[in-house]
Short mmCIF file of C-alpha atoms and ligand atoms in Angstrom, two decimals:
data_model
loop_
_atom_site.label_atom_id
_atom_site.label_comp_id
_atom_site.label_asym_id
_atom_site.label_seq_id
_atom_site.Cartn_x
_atom_site.Cartn_y
_atom_site.Cartn_z
CA UNK D 1 -121.40 165.13 23.11
CA UNK D 2 -119.47 164.47 26.79
CA UNK D 3 -116.84 161.91 26.94
CA UNK D 4 -118.57 159.13 28.95
CA UNK D 5 -121.60 159.54 26.80
CA UNK D 6 -119.00 159.12 23.13
CA UNK D 7 -117.34 156.05 24.75
CA UNK D 8 -120.82 154.38 25.67
CA UNK D 9 -122.00 154.78 22.40
CA UNK D 10 -118.79 153.65 20.30
CA UNK D 11 -118.77 150.33 22.22
CA UNK D 12 -122.46 149.82 21.76
CA UNK D 13 -121.46 149.68 18.40
CA UNK D 14 -119.26 146.91 18.40
CA UNK D 15 -121.93 144.90 20.56
CA UNK D 16 -124.00 142.97 18.38
CA UNK D 17 -124.88 140.57 20.86
CA UNK D 18 -126.18 143.40 23.19
CA UNK D 19 -128.59 144.60 20.19
CA UNK D 20 -130.24 141.47 19.34
CA UNK D 21 -130.19 140.78 23.02
CA UNK D 22 -132.06 144.82 23.11
CA UNK D 23 -134.15 143.59 19.93
CA UNK D 24 -135.49 139.75 21.11
CA UNK D 25 -136.74 141.07 24.73
CA UNK D 26 -136.51 144.94 24.70
CA UNK D 27 -141.58 144.78 24.06
CA UNK D 28 -141.35 141.83 26.48
CA UNK D 29 -139.52 143.26 29.10
CA UNK D 30 -138.22 139.65 31.11
CA UNK D 31 -136.45 141.84 33.77
CA UNK D 32 -139.72 144.40 34.98
CA UNK D 33 -140.21 145.01 38.81
CA UNK D 34 -136.91 143.84 39.59
CA UNK D 35 -134.50 146.16 40.81
CA UNK D 36 -130.89 144.68 39.74
CA UNK D 37 -128.03 145.62 41.68
CA UNK D 38 -124.46 145.86 40.11
CA UNK D 39 -121.30 146.10 40.94
CA UNK D 40 -118.81 145.70 38.27
CA UNK D 41 -115.59 148.11 36.83
CA UNK D 42 -117.72 150.61 35.69
CA UNK D 43 -116.11 152.44 32.16
CA UNK D 44 -118.16 151.97 28.80
CA UNK D 45 -119.37 148.46 28.31
CA UNK D 46 -120.48 147.43 31.59
CA UNK D 47 -122.26 150.98 31.44
CA UNK D 48 -123.62 149.52 28.07
CA UNK D 49 -124.65 146.76 30.50
CA UNK D 50 -126.18 148.41 32.77
CA UNK D 51 -128.62 150.72 29.94
CA UNK D 52 -129.45 147.10 28.28
CA UNK D 53 -130.60 145.41 32.05
CA UNK D 54 -132.50 148.75 32.07
CA UNK D 55 -134.02 148.13 28.55
CA UNK D 56 -135.56 145.14 29.56
CA UNK D 57 -137.38 146.42 32.65
CA UNK D 58 -135.74 146.44 35.19
CA UNK D 59 -134.15 149.75 37.85
CA UNK D 60 -130.88 149.05 37.88
CA UNK D 61 -128.42 150.65 40.70
CA UNK D 62 -124.75 150.73 40.14
CA UNK D 63 -121.26 150.56 42.45
CA UNK D 64 -118.00 149.83 41.44
CA UNK D 65 -116.45 146.48 41.51
CA UNK D 66 -112.58 147.85 42.12
CA UNK D 67 -111.22 150.82 44.10
CA UNK D 68 -109.57 152.52 40.41
CA UNK D 69 -111.70 150.86 38.22
CA UNK D 70 -114.43 153.34 37.67
CA UNK D 71 -114.37 156.08 34.71
CA UNK D 72 -115.97 159.03 36.12
CA UNK D 73 -117.39 160.37 32.98
CA UNK D 74 -118.66 157.04 32.09
CA UNK D 75 -120.77 156.97 36.28
CA UNK D 76 -121.83 160.36 34.98
CA UNK D 77 -123.10 159.87 31.76
CA UNK D 78 -125.36 156.79 32.92
CA UNK D 79 -126.57 159.27 35.98
CA UNK D 80 -128.03 161.64 33.05
CA UNK D 81 -129.62 158.83 31.68
CA UNK D 82 -130.96 157.60 34.99
CA UNK D 83 -129.37 155.44 36.09
CA UNK D 84 -128.43 155.16 40.27
CA UNK D 85 -124.75 155.40 40.46
CA UNK D 86 -122.52 155.22 43.72
CA UNK D 87 -119.61 154.56 41.82
CA UNK D 88 -116.41 156.66 41.88
CA UNK D 89 -113.10 156.63 40.81
CA UNK D 90 -110.70 156.22 44.07
CA UNK D 91 -107.83 154.87 45.65
CA UNK D 92 -109.70 154.89 49.27
CA UNK D 93 -110.74 151.54 50.20
CA UNK D 94 -113.60 152.83 52.59
CA UNK D 95 -115.29 154.97 49.96
CA UNK D 96 -115.08 152.25 47.96
CA UNK D 97 -117.63 150.04 50.29
CA UNK D 98 -119.79 152.95 51.09
CA UNK D 99 -120.36 152.27 47.21
CA UNK D 100 -121.55 148.85 48.05
CA UNK D 101 -123.40 149.46 50.74
CA UNK D 102 -125.03 151.83 48.93
CA UNK D 103 -126.72 149.61 46.69
CA UNK D 104 -127.09 146.78 49.37
CA UNK D 105 -129.43 149.48 50.75
CA UNK D 106 -131.48 149.46 48.53
CA UNK D 107 -132.42 145.41 48.83
CA UNK D 108 -131.84 145.11 45.25
CA UNK D 109 -134.32 141.86 43.66
CA UNK D 110 -130.66 140.32 42.13
CA UNK D 111 -127.59 141.06 41.84
CA UNK D 112 -125.02 141.02 39.00
CA UNK D 113 -121.55 141.07 40.90
CA UNK D 114 -117.81 140.77 40.13
CA UNK D 115 -115.49 139.61 42.12
CA UNK D 116 -118.69 139.41 44.72
CA UNK D 117 -118.95 141.66 46.92
CA UNK D 118 -121.85 142.87 47.16
CA UNK D 119 -122.62 139.26 47.97
CA UNK D 120 -120.24 138.55 50.06
CA UNK D 121 -120.80 141.96 52.10
CA UNK D 122 -124.38 141.18 52.04
CA UNK D 123 -124.19 137.86 54.15
CA UNK D 124 -121.69 139.14 56.71
CA UNK D 125 -121.72 142.20 57.50
CA UNK D 126 -125.02 144.22 55.43
CA UNK D 127 -127.85 141.34 56.17
CA UNK D 128 -130.08 144.51 55.00
CA UNK D 129 -128.82 143.45 51.45
CA UNK D 130 -130.40 140.13 51.55
CA UNK D 131 -134.19 141.16 52.33
CA UNK D 132 -135.49 140.42 48.72
CA UNK D 133 -132.91 138.90 47.07
CA UNK D 134 -133.44 136.31 44.42
CA UNK D 135 -130.29 135.81 43.23
CA UNK D 136 -127.04 136.49 41.63
CA UNK D 137 -125.39 136.00 38.72
CA UNK D 138 -121.13 136.48 39.17
CA UNK D 139 -118.83 137.97 36.49
CA UNK D 140 -115.28 136.57 37.35
CA UNK D 141 -112.84 133.21 39.05
CA UNK D 142 -112.22 135.33 42.18
CA UNK D 143 -115.90 136.02 42.95
CA UNK D 144 -116.89 132.28 42.27
CA UNK D 145 -113.96 131.33 44.38
CA UNK D 146 -115.36 133.62 47.27
CA UNK D 147 -119.36 132.36 46.82
CA UNK D 148 -117.97 129.00 46.66
CA UNK D 149 -116.72 129.04 50.23
CA UNK D 150 -119.74 130.92 51.49
CA UNK D 151 -121.77 128.23 50.29
CA UNK D 152 -119.11 125.51 52.24
CA UNK D 153 -119.58 127.14 55.38
CA UNK D 154 -123.69 126.67 54.90
CA UNK D 155 -123.79 130.63 54.54
CA UNK D 156 -124.90 131.20 51.55
CA UNK D 157 -128.92 131.68 51.21
CA UNK D 158 -129.63 132.71 47.47
CA UNK D 159 -128.95 130.58 43.88
CA UNK D 160 -125.94 131.85 41.95
CA UNK D 161 -125.32 131.39 38.75
CA UNK D 162 -121.95 130.91 37.47
CA UNK D 163 -120.91 133.31 34.48
CA UNK D 164 -117.52 133.14 34.64
CA UNK D 165 -117.67 129.36 33.74
CA UNK D 166 -119.82 129.63 30.87
CA UNK D 167 -117.52 128.55 28.00
CA UNK D 168 -118.71 131.52 25.83
CA UNK D 169 -117.20 133.53 28.91
CA UNK D 170 -114.09 132.04 30.73
CA UNK D 171 -113.10 131.15 27.30
CA UNK D 172 -112.91 134.28 25.39
CA UNK D 173 -112.90 136.65 28.15
CA UNK D 174 -110.49 135.40 30.84
CA UNK D 175 -108.00 134.10 27.66
CA UNK D 176 -108.28 136.41 25.12
CA UNK D 177 -109.63 139.26 26.95
CA UNK D 178 -106.92 139.60 29.72
CA UNK D 179 -104.34 138.77 26.98
CA UNK D 180 -104.92 141.53 24.93
CA UNK D 181 -105.72 144.80 27.54
CA UNK D 182 -103.03 143.42 29.82
CA UNK D 183 -100.84 143.64 27.47
CA UNK D 184 -102.53 147.19 25.77
CA UNK D 185 -102.51 148.59 29.52
CA UNK D 186 -98.95 147.61 29.93
CA UNK D 187 -97.24 149.18 26.98
CA UNK D 188 -99.16 152.45 26.84
CA UNK D 189 -98.60 153.35 30.38
CA UNK D 190 -94.42 152.17 29.98
CA UNK D 191 -94.40 153.05 26.56
CA UNK D 192 -91.17 150.29 26.54
CA UNK D 193 -90.60 147.57 24.00
CA UNK D 194 -91.39 144.04 25.11
CA UNK D 195 -89.74 142.33 21.77
CA UNK D 196 -87.08 140.24 23.41
CA UNK D 197 -87.82 140.94 26.74
CA UNK D 198 -88.06 138.62 29.71
CA UNK D 199 -91.36 138.52 30.57
CA UNK D 200 -92.46 136.46 33.36
CA UNK D 201 -96.38 135.42 33.92
CA UNK D 202 -97.31 134.13 37.16
CA UNK D 203 -100.08 131.53 37.16
CA UNK D 204 -101.26 129.58 33.65
CA UNK D 205 -104.78 129.90 34.14
CA UNK D 206 -107.43 131.25 31.68
CA UNK D 207 -105.87 134.71 32.15
CA UNK D 208 -102.10 133.65 32.44
CA UNK D 209 -102.50 130.97 29.44
CA UNK D 210 -103.92 134.71 27.35
CA UNK D 211 -101.65 137.21 28.83
CA UNK D 212 -98.08 134.31 27.97
CA UNK D 213 -99.58 133.97 24.43
CA UNK D 214 -99.72 137.62 23.92
CA UNK D 215 -95.80 137.99 25.01
CA UNK D 216 -95.07 135.55 22.64
CA UNK D 217 -96.65 137.22 20.08
CA UNK D 218 -94.91 140.25 20.99
CA UNK D 219 -91.74 138.81 20.96
CA UNK D 220 -91.06 138.04 24.05
CA UNK D 221 -89.14 135.03 25.55
CA UNK D 222 -91.64 134.21 28.44
CA UNK D 223 -91.06 132.39 31.40
CA UNK D 224 -94.33 130.98 33.32
CA UNK D 225 -94.65 129.65 37.37
CA UNK D 226 -97.44 127.84 38.73
CA UNK D 227 -97.90 125.87 41.61
CA UNK D 228 -100.55 123.12 40.04
CA UNK D 229 -98.57 120.23 38.29
CA UNK D 230 -100.94 119.74 35.27
CA UNK D 231 -101.33 123.96 34.57
CA UNK D 232 -96.93 123.93 34.14
CA UNK D 233 -96.71 120.60 32.31
CA UNK D 234 -99.31 122.14 29.92
CA UNK D 235 -97.47 125.36 29.99
CA UNK D 236 -94.02 123.39 29.40
CA UNK D 237 -95.92 121.59 26.04
CA UNK D 238 -97.00 124.96 25.02
CA UNK D 239 -93.18 125.81 25.05
CA UNK D 240 -92.78 128.45 27.64
CA UNK D 241 -90.04 127.67 30.25
CA UNK D 242 -91.35 126.82 33.91
CA UNK D 243 -89.20 127.16 37.15
CA UNK D 244 -90.12 128.78 40.51
CA UNK D 245 -90.79 132.16 40.80
CA UNK D 246 -87.44 132.42 43.36
CA UNK D 247 -85.47 131.94 39.97
CA UNK D 248 -88.09 133.30 37.55
CA UNK D 249 -87.49 136.88 39.93
CA UNK D 250 -83.84 137.48 38.70
CA UNK D 251 -84.29 137.06 35.09
CA UNK D 252 -87.77 139.02 34.54
CA UNK D 253 -88.01 142.31 32.59
CA UNK D 254 -92.10 142.43 33.30
CA UNK D 255 -93.74 140.05 36.15
CA UNK D 256 -97.62 139.56 35.17
CA UNK D 257 -99.87 138.47 38.12
CA UNK D 258 -102.56 136.44 37.15
CA UNK D 259 -103.65 133.94 40.21
CA UNK D 260 -105.98 134.88 41.53
CA UNK D 261 -103.81 133.95 44.91
CA UNK D 262 -101.55 136.34 47.48
CA UNK D 263 -98.49 137.23 47.75
CA UNK D 264 -97.43 135.63 44.98
CA UNK D 265 -94.54 137.81 44.41
CA UNK D 266 -92.73 139.25 47.83
CA UNK D 267 -89.60 140.50 49.35
CA UNK D 268 -87.45 137.70 48.99
CA UNK D 269 -88.60 138.31 44.93
CA UNK D 270 -88.23 141.99 44.95
CA UNK D 271 -84.62 141.66 46.31
CA UNK D 272 -83.94 139.58 43.58
CA UNK D 273 -85.42 142.02 41.03
CA UNK D 274 -83.26 143.56 38.14
CA UNK D 275 -82.86 147.61 38.44
CA UNK D 276 -86.20 148.88 35.98
CA UNK D 277 -87.85 145.37 36.48
CA UNK D 278 -91.81 146.46 35.56
CA UNK D 279 -94.39 144.75 38.37
CA UNK D 280 -98.14 144.32 37.38
CA UNK D 281 -101.13 142.55 38.28
CA UNK D 282 -103.92 141.50 36.27
CA UNK D 283 -105.44 139.20 39.10
CA UNK D 284 -108.73 140.61 40.73
CA UNK D 285 -107.41 141.69 43.79
CA UNK D 286 -104.63 143.81 44.00
CA UNK D 287 -102.73 141.44 46.60
CA UNK D 288 -101.18 139.19 43.84
CA UNK D 289 -97.45 141.24 44.37
CA UNK D 290 -97.44 142.23 47.64
CA UNK D 291 -97.46 146.27 47.73
CA UNK D 292 -97.03 146.38 51.40
CA UNK D 293 -94.09 144.72 51.70
CA UNK D 294 -92.81 146.51 48.87
CA UNK D 295 -93.92 149.95 50.94
CA UNK D 296 -92.07 148.86 53.79
CA UNK D 297 -89.22 147.78 52.27
CA UNK D 298 -88.25 150.76 50.08
CA UNK D 299 -86.28 153.77 50.68
CA UNK D 300 -87.78 155.79 48.30
CA UNK D 301 -91.12 155.73 46.16
CA UNK D 302 -91.69 158.51 43.45
CA UNK D 303 -94.53 158.63 40.45
CA UNK D 304 -92.37 157.18 37.86
CA UNK D 305 -95.16 158.40 34.78
CA UNK D 306 -99.15 158.53 35.48
CA UNK D 307 -99.44 154.74 36.42
CA UNK D 308 -96.17 154.24 37.09
CA UNK D 309 -94.71 154.22 41.31
CA UNK D 310 -91.46 153.35 41.53
CA UNK D 311 -89.80 152.10 44.60
CA UNK D 312 -86.44 152.32 44.83
CA UNK D 313 -84.35 149.76 46.64
CA UNK D 314 -81.53 149.23 49.80
CA UNK D 315 -79.21 147.70 47.26
CA UNK D 316 -79.90 150.52 45.16
CA UNK D 317 -82.54 148.89 42.19
CA UNK D 318 -85.86 150.86 41.15
CA UNK D 319 -88.58 148.35 40.29
CA UNK D 320 -91.67 150.09 38.60
CA UNK D 321 -94.97 149.54 39.89
CA UNK D 322 -98.48 149.82 37.55
CA UNK D 323 -102.06 150.84 38.31
CA UNK D 324 -100.66 150.31 42.09
CA UNK D 325 -101.04 146.44 41.76
CA UNK D 326 -104.34 146.81 41.25
CA UNK D 327 -105.81 144.98 38.08
CA UNK D 328 -103.89 146.42 35.19
CA UNK D 329 -106.20 146.32 32.70
CA UNK D 330 -108.88 148.03 34.54
CA UNK D 331 -107.23 150.11 36.18
CA UNK D 332 -104.85 152.18 34.11
CA UNK D 333 -106.69 151.37 30.36
CA UNK D 334 -110.32 150.73 29.53
CA UNK D 335 -110.61 146.82 30.37
CA UNK D 336 -111.35 144.08 27.64
CA UNK D 337 -112.42 144.82 23.73
CA UNK D 338 -115.21 145.93 23.38
CA UNK D 339 -116.48 142.48 21.21
CA UNK D 340 -115.14 139.70 23.60
CA UNK D 341 -117.81 141.73 26.46
CA UNK D 342 -120.40 141.75 24.02
CA UNK D 343 -119.70 138.29 24.53
CA UNK D 344 -119.17 138.17 28.24
CA UNK D 345 -121.74 140.47 28.63
CA UNK D 346 -123.94 138.32 26.68
CA UNK D 347 -123.92 135.71 29.38
CA UNK D 348 -124.83 138.10 31.68
CA UNK D 349 -128.12 139.28 30.62
CA UNK D 350 -129.32 135.42 29.75
CA UNK D 351 -128.47 134.55 32.63
CA UNK D 352 -130.04 137.63 34.87
CA UNK D 353 -133.57 137.00 32.57
CA UNK D 354 -133.37 132.85 33.50
CA UNK D 355 -133.18 133.75 37.02
CA UNK D 356 -136.12 135.98 36.78
CA UNK D 357 -137.75 133.33 35.67
CA UNK D 358 -136.85 130.29 37.81
CA UNK D 359 -137.18 129.03 41.40
CA UNK D 360 -133.55 127.92 42.49
CA UNK D 361 -132.82 126.74 45.96
CA UNK D 362 -129.53 128.43 47.43
CA UNK D 363 -126.21 127.03 45.20
CA UNK D 364 -123.57 127.53 42.76
CA UNK D 365 -124.52 126.71 39.52
CA UNK D 366 -124.02 126.12 35.83
CA UNK D 367 -125.04 128.96 33.08
CA UNK D 368 -127.32 126.35 31.34
CA UNK D 369 -126.14 124.82 28.68
CA UNK D 370 -128.87 126.23 25.54
CA UNK D 371 -127.45 129.61 26.98
CA UNK D 372 -123.81 129.01 26.08
CA UNK D 373 -124.78 127.66 22.49
CA UNK D 374 -127.15 130.08 21.36
CA UNK D 375 -124.58 132.27 22.51
CA UNK D 376 -122.06 131.37 20.13
CA UNK D 377 -124.66 130.77 17.52
CA UNK D 378 -125.23 134.92 18.61
CA UNK D 379 -121.52 135.51 17.49
CA UNK D 380 -120.63 133.12 14.81
CA UNK D 381 -123.97 134.93 12.97
CA UNK D 382 -122.51 138.08 13.61
CA UNK D 383 -119.68 137.56 11.93
CA UNK D 384 -120.74 136.08 9.32
CA UNK D 385 -119.77 132.08 10.10
CA UNK D 386 -121.67 129.11 8.95
CA UNK D 387 -120.80 125.73 10.43
CA UNK D 388 -122.43 122.60 9.87
CA UNK D 389 -124.75 120.59 11.08
CA UNK D 390 -124.92 116.77 12.04
CA UNK D 391 -126.80 114.54 9.84
CA UNK D 392 -129.36 112.34 11.03
CA UNK D 393 -127.37 109.40 9.82
CA UNK D 394 -123.90 111.20 12.02
CA UNK D 395 -126.41 111.89 15.22
CA UNK D 396 -127.63 107.84 15.18
CA UNK D 397 -123.99 107.03 14.94
CA UNK D 398 -122.57 109.04 17.69
CA UNK D 399 -125.48 107.90 19.86
CA UNK D 400 -124.65 104.50 19.26
CA UNK D 401 -122.43 101.82 21.02
P1 NAI Q 501 -107.73 130.13 36.74
O1 NAI Q 501 -108.57 129.24 38.05
O2 NAI Q 501 -107.92 129.50 35.63
O3 NAI Q 501 -105.91 130.35 37.23
C1 NAI Q 501 -105.13 130.74 37.62
C2 NAI Q 501 -104.59 129.71 37.88
O4 NAI Q 501 -103.42 130.93 38.77
C3 NAI Q 501 -104.60 128.39 38.74
O5 NAI Q 501 -103.42 127.74 37.37
C4 NAI Q 501 -103.28 128.49 39.75
O6 NAI Q 501 -102.60 126.89 39.94
C5 NAI Q 501 -102.34 129.72 39.52
N1 NAI Q 501 -101.55 129.79 41.03
C6 NAI Q 501 -102.79 129.71 42.08
N2 NAI Q 501 -101.44 130.54 42.99
C7 NAI Q 501 -100.19 130.54 42.69
C8 NAI Q 501 -99.15 130.70 42.23
N3 NAI Q 501 -98.67 131.13 43.88
N4 NAI Q 501 -98.25 131.12 41.66
C9 NAI Q 501 -98.33 130.63 40.35
N5 NAI Q 501 -99.73 130.54 40.33
C10 NAI Q 501 -100.76 130.11 40.99
O7 NAI Q 501 -108.21 131.59 36.80
P2 NAI Q 501 -108.24 133.20 36.26
O8 NAI Q 501 -109.65 132.68 35.67
O9 NAI Q 501 -107.34 132.76 35.34
O10 NAI Q 501 -108.56 133.70 36.90
C11 NAI Q 501 -107.15 134.69 37.35
C12 NAI Q 501 -107.35 136.10 38.03
O11 NAI Q 501 -107.27 137.02 37.36
C13 NAI Q 501 -108.41 135.86 38.79
O12 NAI Q 501 -108.43 136.28 40.61
C14 NAI Q 501 -109.93 136.43 38.01
O13 NAI Q 501 -110.79 136.84 39.25
C15 NAI Q 501 -109.26 137.24 37.23
N6 NAI Q 501 -109.19 138.10 35.66
C16 NAI Q 501 -109.22 139.30 35.88
C17 NAI Q 501 -109.65 139.19 34.81
C18 NAI Q 501 -109.29 141.45 34.29
O14 NAI Q 501 -109.93 141.89 33.16
N7 NAI Q 501 -107.94 141.56 34.63
C19 NAI Q 501 -110.68 139.03 33.61
C20 NAI Q 501 -110.45 137.60 34.08
C21 NAI Q 501 -110.40 137.41 35.90
#
């Protein structure tokens, strides 16, 4: 069997939630008659989600959600299984954007977005994509930020379900998924020791917490940088050092940005860093480490290892950037662990089924609570864990003032 198919079959073995959704809905075909346009980091787990949506009745058209995060063998396997796939691993933004427009030109009824490129493009430069559009599910923090900005400007014309904000998504995917897969990628691409090193984590949101927690588990001394005083205090109370990036720049052996913001590490910091410092980004866009400035100020650039670019600076020091500053766990590894994405994609699948069934005004909506609870229950059951239930007396007690 070809590698793409092997990868897809491997992950499905460890996705009990998607398998039970398939069992429950396969005969009802709740997505029948709908075309779903997907923009997603196309690797084995997302491919499996696409196949599930197809099995629930949808016609599925797929492209990537970041220039480097598509695995071509997986894209090929999906084509061989009958899906329309435009995704391609590329560093070329134009090739990437063409995939987005190709999906929109099929006029999807529903969009499954990761980072909001499909939805924002449909609302701005490619309005043909809005013609039949009934709703969107958005996977990530950055995508929701963009869609809320679109709404604030009065431009959003469809309902959006905020998949990222479901508890069964961000508490696990952003925290444990990003925590594990970011370190998996950094370690496999550098082959360096983490124990005893200084790790600087920029941003202590859901992803940053996971990255910092796992760095500590690997034996690193961890510094957190933040702009939100509450998050900074939380990091301090969680036992991490907290300081400005300008101070941390001199101390770090590894730097990981995970803020959803831009130019978090730039020229001032680059010039302060130790020789051999490693730079990685786990945020959605490649703007957190200011790569354009790094390109401009370096005196020499070369490939040090696969996925590792060396930049020699005028002060004689060399910095190493992973995966061109794109999200390191997807652009240079396999993304989050399988079981974590099983949870996230259960939220996606049930949110799409919900969207297909209801009529909502344009706006950004939370995932209904019953979906979150159903998924948590399914996950516990799949792990063989039982929990207590409230007695009638306890319920009455809790409702009493
Ligand atoms: P979040 O909103 O929970 O946390 C972001 C944190 O960064 C906030 O606490 C904010 O105060 C802080 N921040 C903003 N600007 C900063 C700056 N200049 N310096 C230091 N801290 C700063 O967001 P979350 O969920 O942690 O997501 C972060 C990014 O990671 C987003 O772009 C999201 O889309 C992406 N993401 C990536 C994943 C991956 O697989 N690599 C998975 C999930 C999310």
